[in-house]
Structures are given as C-alpha cells and as structure tokens.
Coordinates of C-alpha atoms in Angstrom, one line a residue:
M5 CA -2.1 147.9 -33.6
P6 CA 1.7 147.6 -31.7
P7 CA 3.0 151.1 -30.1
K8 CA 5.3 153.3 -31.7
T9 CA 8.9 153.0 -30.4
V10 CA 11.6 154.9 -29.2
L11 CA 15.0 154.1 -28.0
V12 CA 16.8 156.5 -25.6
T13 CA 20.5 156.1 -24.9
G14 CA 21.7 157.6 -21.5
A15 CA 18.7 157.5 -19.5
S16 CA 20.1 157.3 -16.4
E17 CA 17.7 158.9 -13.4
G18 CA 18.2 162.7 -13.5
G19 CA 19.1 163.0 -16.6
V20 CA 17.8 164.3 -19.8
G21 CA 17.8 161.1 -21.0
N22 CA 15.6 159.9 -18.5
A23 CA 13.1 162.8 -18.8
L24 CA 12.9 161.9 -22.2
A25 CA 12.1 158.2 -21.8
I26 CA 9.2 159.3 -19.0
A27 CA 7.7 161.9 -21.4
F28 CA 7.4 159.4 -24.3
Q29 CA 6.2 156.7 -21.8
K30 CA 3.1 159.4 -21.1
R31 CA 2.6 159.9 -24.7
G32 CA 2.0 156.2 -25.5
L33 CA 5.0 155.0 -26.7
H34 CA 6.9 151.6 -25.9
V35 CA 10.3 152.8 -24.8
F36 CA 13.2 151.4 -24.9
A37 CA 15.2 152.7 -22.1
T38 CA 19.3 152.4 -22.1
A39 CA 22.1 153.1 -19.7
R40 CA 25.7 151.4 -18.8
K41 CA 24.0 149.9 -16.2
V42 CA 20.2 148.5 -15.6
S43 CA 20.5 150.1 -12.0
K44 CA 20.8 153.8 -13.0
M45 CA 17.0 153.4 -14.4
A46 CA 15.3 152.1 -11.4
N47 CA 12.9 154.7 -11.1
L48 CA 11.5 153.1 -15.0
A49 CA 11.4 149.6 -13.9
K50 CA 8.2 149.8 -12.8
L51 CA 6.4 151.7 -15.7
P52 CA 4.3 150.1 -18.2
N53 CA 5.6 149.9 -21.6
V54 CA 9.3 150.7 -20.9
T55 CA 12.1 148.2 -21.4
L56 CA 15.5 148.5 -20.2
L57 CA 18.8 147.8 -21.4
E58 CA 22.1 148.1 -21.5
L59 CA 23.7 150.0 -23.2
D60 CA 27.3 151.3 -23.8
V61 CA 27.6 153.5 -26.6
T62 CA 31.6 153.1 -26.6
S63 CA 31.2 149.0 -27.0
R64 CA 29.9 147.8 -30.5
A65 CA 28.9 144.6 -29.0
S66 CA 26.7 146.3 -26.4
I67 CA 25.3 148.6 -29.5
E68 CA 25.0 145.2 -31.4
A69 CA 23.3 143.5 -28.5
A70 CA 20.5 146.2 -27.6
A71 CA 19.5 145.7 -31.4
T72 CA 19.2 142.4 -31.0
A73 CA 17.1 142.8 -27.7
I74 CA 14.6 145.0 -29.4
R75 CA 14.3 142.2 -33.0
S76 CA 13.5 139.3 -30.3
L77 CA 11.0 141.2 -28.3
D78 CA 7.2 140.1 -29.3
P79 CA 5.9 143.0 -32.1
A80 CA 3.1 143.4 -29.8
L81 CA 5.3 144.7 -27.3
G82 CA 7.2 146.8 -29.4
G83 CA 9.7 144.4 -30.4
G84 CA 10.4 143.5 -34.2
D85 CA 12.2 144.7 -37.3
K86 CA 11.5 148.4 -36.5
L87 CA 12.5 151.3 -34.3
D88 CA 10.0 154.4 -35.0
I89 CA 12.4 156.8 -32.8
L90 CA 16.2 156.8 -31.9
V91 CA 17.5 159.5 -29.6
N92 CA 20.9 159.8 -29.4
N93 CA 21.4 161.2 -25.6
S94 CA 24.1 159.8 -24.1
G95 CA 27.2 162.3 -23.5
Q96 CA 29.8 163.1 -21.1
S97 CA 30.7 166.5 -19.9
Y98 CA 34.1 168.3 -19.3
L99 CA 35.9 171.3 -18.3
A100 CA 39.4 172.2 -18.4
P101 CA 41.6 174.7 -20.3
L102 CA 42.8 172.9 -24.2
M103 CA 46.8 172.9 -23.2
D104 CA 45.7 170.7 -20.1
T105 CA 43.9 168.4 -22.0
P106 CA 45.5 165.3 -21.9
I107 CA 44.9 163.3 -25.8
P108 CA 43.7 160.1 -23.9
T109 CA 40.9 162.2 -22.3
M110 CA 39.8 164.2 -25.5
R111 CA 39.9 160.7 -27.4
E112 CA 37.6 159.4 -24.3
I113 CA 34.9 162.4 -24.5
F114 CA 34.8 162.3 -28.6
D115 CA 33.8 158.1 -28.0
V116 CA 31.3 159.1 -25.7
N117 CA 29.8 162.0 -27.1
Y118 CA 30.4 161.6 -31.9
F119 CA 31.8 157.8 -32.1
G120 CA 29.5 156.3 -29.9
L121 CA 26.6 158.6 -31.0
V122 CA 27.6 157.4 -35.0
E123 CA 28.6 153.6 -34.4
T124 CA 25.0 153.6 -32.5
T125 CA 22.8 155.2 -35.2
Q126 CA 24.8 153.3 -37.9
I127 CA 24.3 149.8 -36.5
L128 CA 20.1 151.1 -35.0
G129 CA 19.7 152.9 -38.5
A130 CA 18.1 150.1 -40.1
L131 CA 15.2 149.5 -37.8
V132 CA 15.0 153.2 -38.0
I133 CA 14.9 153.4 -41.6
A134 CA 12.6 150.6 -42.0
A135 CA 10.0 152.7 -39.7
K136 CA 10.5 155.8 -41.8
G137 CA 11.1 157.1 -38.4
T138 CA 13.0 159.5 -37.2
I139 CA 16.5 160.3 -35.5
L140 CA 17.4 162.9 -32.8
N141 CA 20.6 163.4 -32.1
V142 CA 21.1 165.3 -28.5
S143 CA 23.6 168.4 -29.4
S144 CA 24.6 171.1 -27.4
L145 CA 24.6 175.2 -27.5
A146 CA 28.0 174.5 -27.3
A147 CA 28.7 173.6 -30.4
E148 CA 27.8 177.0 -31.6
I149 CA 30.4 179.5 -29.4
H150 CA 34.1 178.9 -28.2
A151 CA 34.0 179.4 -24.4
P152 CA 36.8 179.1 -22.7
W153 CA 37.5 176.0 -20.5
M154 CA 35.4 173.9 -23.1
G155 CA 37.2 173.1 -25.8
T156 CA 37.1 169.7 -25.9
Y157 CA 33.2 169.4 -24.7
S158 CA 31.9 171.9 -27.7
A159 CA 34.4 170.2 -30.4
S160 CA 33.0 167.0 -29.5
K161 CA 29.1 168.6 -29.8
A162 CA 30.3 170.6 -33.2
A163 CA 30.7 167.3 -34.8
V164 CA 27.9 166.0 -33.8
D165 CA 26.3 168.5 -35.2
K166 CA 28.0 168.2 -39.0
F167 CA 27.2 164.8 -38.6
S168 CA 23.7 165.0 -37.3
E169 CA 22.8 167.9 -40.7
T170 CA 24.4 165.8 -43.0
L171 CA 22.9 162.5 -42.5
R172 CA 19.6 164.6 -42.5
L173 CA 20.4 165.0 -46.0
E174 CA 21.3 162.1 -46.7
L175 CA 18.0 160.2 -45.5
I176 CA 15.7 162.0 -47.0
P177 CA 15.0 159.9 -49.8
L178 CA 14.3 157.2 -47.4
G179 CA 11.9 158.9 -45.7
V180 CA 13.6 159.3 -42.1
K181 CA 13.7 162.1 -40.2
V182 CA 16.8 163.7 -38.3
I183 CA 16.6 166.7 -35.8
T184 CA 19.6 168.5 -34.3
L185 CA 19.1 169.3 -30.8
A186 CA 21.2 172.1 -29.8
M187 CA 20.9 172.1 -25.9
G188 CA 20.6 175.4 -23.7
Q189 CA 20.7 174.6 -19.9
V190 CA 18.9 172.1 -18.3
K191 CA 19.1 171.4 -14.8
T192 CA 19.8 167.7 -14.6
N193 CA 22.5 165.5 -12.7
M194 CA 25.5 166.3 -15.5
S195 CA 25.9 169.8 -13.2
S196 CA 24.8 168.5 -10.4
G197 CA 27.0 169.3 -6.9
A198 CA 27.4 165.3 -7.3
N199 CA 28.7 165.5 -10.4
V200 CA 30.7 168.7 -10.1
Q201 CA 34.2 167.8 -10.3
A202 CA 37.1 170.2 -10.0
P203 CA 39.4 170.1 -13.6
K204 CA 42.6 168.4 -13.8
L205 CA 45.5 170.5 -14.1
S206 CA 48.9 169.4 -14.6
E207 CA 51.6 170.3 -12.2
N208 CA 53.3 172.9 -14.4
S209 CA 49.6 174.2 -15.6
L210 CA 49.3 177.7 -16.7
W211 CA 46.2 177.9 -15.0
Q212 CA 44.3 177.5 -11.8
V213 CA 40.8 177.5 -10.2
T214 CA 40.0 180.4 -8.6
K215 CA 39.1 180.6 -5.2
E216 CA 35.3 181.1 -5.6
E217 CA 34.9 178.4 -8.4
Q218 CA 36.6 176.0 -5.9
A219 CA 34.4 177.2 -3.2
R220 CA 32.0 176.2 -5.3
L221 CA 33.2 173.0 -6.3
D222 CA 33.8 171.8 -2.6
A223 CA 30.5 172.9 -1.6
G224 CA 28.7 170.5 -4.3
K225 CA 26.9 173.8 -5.5
K226 CA 24.9 173.4 -9.0
P227 CA 24.8 176.3 -11.6
T228 CA 22.0 177.9 -11.1
G229 CA 19.5 178.9 -13.9
G230 CA 18.3 176.0 -16.4
S231 CA 15.1 174.9 -17.6
S232 CA 13.6 171.9 -15.8
P233 CA 14.0 168.4 -17.0
E234 CA 10.4 167.7 -17.2
A235 CA 9.8 170.2 -19.2
F236 CA 12.4 170.3 -21.5
A237 CA 11.6 166.6 -22.3
K238 CA 7.6 167.4 -22.8
K239 CA 8.8 169.9 -25.3
V240 CA 11.0 168.0 -27.3
V241 CA 8.8 164.8 -27.2
S242 CA 6.2 167.3 -28.7
D243 CA 8.4 168.5 -31.1
V244 CA 9.5 165.0 -32.4
L245 CA 6.1 163.4 -32.1
G246 CA 5.1 166.5 -34.1
G247 CA 7.5 165.5 -37.1
A248 CA 10.0 168.0 -36.8
S249 CA 13.5 167.7 -38.4
G250 CA 16.3 169.9 -38.5
R251 CA 18.0 172.1 -36.0
L252 CA 15.9 172.7 -33.4
H253 CA 17.0 175.0 -30.1
R254 CA 15.3 174.1 -26.5
G255 CA 16.2 174.7 -23.0
H256 CA 17.0 177.6 -21.1
I257 CA 17.7 180.7 -23.0
A258 CA 19.3 178.2 -25.9
T259 CA 17.1 180.1 -29.0
T260 CA 18.5 183.6 -27.5
I261 CA 22.1 182.5 -27.0
S262 CA 22.1 181.3 -30.4
L263 CA 20.5 184.1 -32.3
L264 CA 22.8 186.6 -30.1
F265 CA 25.5 184.9 -31.4
S266 CA 24.9 184.7 -34.9
I267 CA 24.7 188.9 -35.2
L268 CA 27.2 189.4 -33.1
P269 CA 30.7 190.6 -34.3
G270 CA 33.5 188.7 -33.5
W271 CA 35.4 191.1 -31.0
A272 CA 31.9 191.8 -29.2
A273 CA 31.3 187.6 -28.7
D274 CA 34.8 187.6 -27.7
K275 CA 34.4 190.0 -24.6
F276 CA 31.2 188.4 -23.5
L277 CA 32.4 184.8 -23.2
L278 CA 35.6 185.9 -21.7
F279 CA 33.4 187.9 -19.2
A280 CA 30.8 185.4 -18.6
T281 CA 33.9 182.6 -17.7
K282 CA 36.4 184.9 -16.1
G283 CA 35.5 183.5 -12.7
Q284 CA 36.5 180.0 -13.0
F285 CA 40.4 179.7 -14.1
E286 CA 42.9 182.2 -13.4
L287 CA 46.6 182.2 -14.5
A288 CA 48.6 180.7 -12.0
P289 CA 51.6 182.2 -10.3
R290 CA 54.9 182.1 -11.8
T291 CA 58.0 181.7 -10.3

C-alpha cells in the first residue's frame, strides 16, 4: 500500500513548516516539502520519503508546477492524483503602525498570507478531494485580537480564518476535513534575531521606535517565550492524523489568550493590549 501523502508550504529550515515536515515524515507519510528555494530546506534533503519542491504561493505557475510534480511521481512513492493532506503554512509577518504601512506593502502581505493560501487550495484541492483528505490552514492567534502595530498581519490572518471556516462547511459533503490552526507563539526563524527588522516608518510619521525596542533590534534579540517548533509540530501532526477538524489553538498560551479575550469586556481587552505593546513604539516629538 502506498504511503499517505502530505504537502507542506513554507518549509524553510528553522520554521514551523520545516518542523511539520519532519514530524509527518516520522509518522510514515511521504512528505512534499516546499519553499521558494529548495536550498532553504537542505536539512530535509537526505530524509527518506521526502520530496523537495520549489513552490512560491504568490505564483500560479509555481503552484501548478508543484501539482504536476505530484501527479507525475510514481504512486508507489506517494505520487499520483491524490494528496491526503495539504498544509498551508506559508506566511509573512509584519510589524508597523497602520498609518505608516504603504498600500503596496499591505497587498504584498495579503498576497502571501491570504491570496497565496487561497490559490494553493484551489489548485491542489482537487487532489485532496480525490483522497477525501484534510486541509490544514495555519492561521494565528493574531487574527482574534487587535494588538497595536500588528494590524496588517492580523487582518490577513483574519481573512484566512473566515476563508478556512467557510471552506470547512463547503467541503463536508465531499468528505474533506478542514482545520483552522490558531497558532500561538512558537520559537522560529520568523521571530528570530536574524529576521528581526526595524519597521519602515515614513519621514513624517507620528511614531518612532522606542529606545528599548531599537536596542533589542540592534542586538538581534528574539522575543522570549514560545513553544519549541518540534513540540508544536508533534502535537499538530497528532491532531491531523487523529481526524481533527475545525478550529484548533496550538502553541504557547494560545488557548489561554483566546479564552481570555472571549470573556474580557472591550475596555479591559484594550487596556491589556496597550500595556502589552507599549514598549515598541511611542509618539514622535513634534516640532
């Protein structure tokens, strides 16, 4: 019997997608690990039952090429016209005041986080439907809260939430499960020192980065806390293979924060978020 198959987008080394690819491989699945550049997944190259594919979720041609590669692979090795699990993990973070975020930048974030996910699902979905499989859409706890400076990212993930939950209902008659994964903090390269960048503020911005935040950025320090990618991936893979469907909260204090914001009155939630983020930006001096 051929192995079950899973395709994971955004599987670059050091990220959640990479950890998920390894966790699925350890459970005996044939993994199609994808990233914009295969070289970004070098740590997966020698693992058995792993096929590395280039896939840029913002390029329809790239997504279609990945679908063709799956169909052309020997079914005995996990290829063919079926895909048991699709993991839409590709994403791009962004931190900046909304008034300073250029519209082209907002579109770029939505292209990766939302439209790329939708198009990947539309193109590869036929393979998942044929397998009566599972689609896992990696969203974020940020979609449930309105934290200052995260508006663009949060909005893109909120769009993912609505798409994913609606898709779940639409695909029930076809025997396909859809999971919306509200991810809490996980220690990955997305928030590591190597990837921490100062936000681009306009010359006449109302805001400036605080001295404390700038010192952290200059030192390349990553935020504290968070689940390990390995522990996070192991739990999520168990959820998927266990037949989960619907909304899941996984990662550092994801369930706690979600529950907290579901019961807090609006004014209390506002105070909490303002306090939690006050050390990042401050009003710029006006002349």
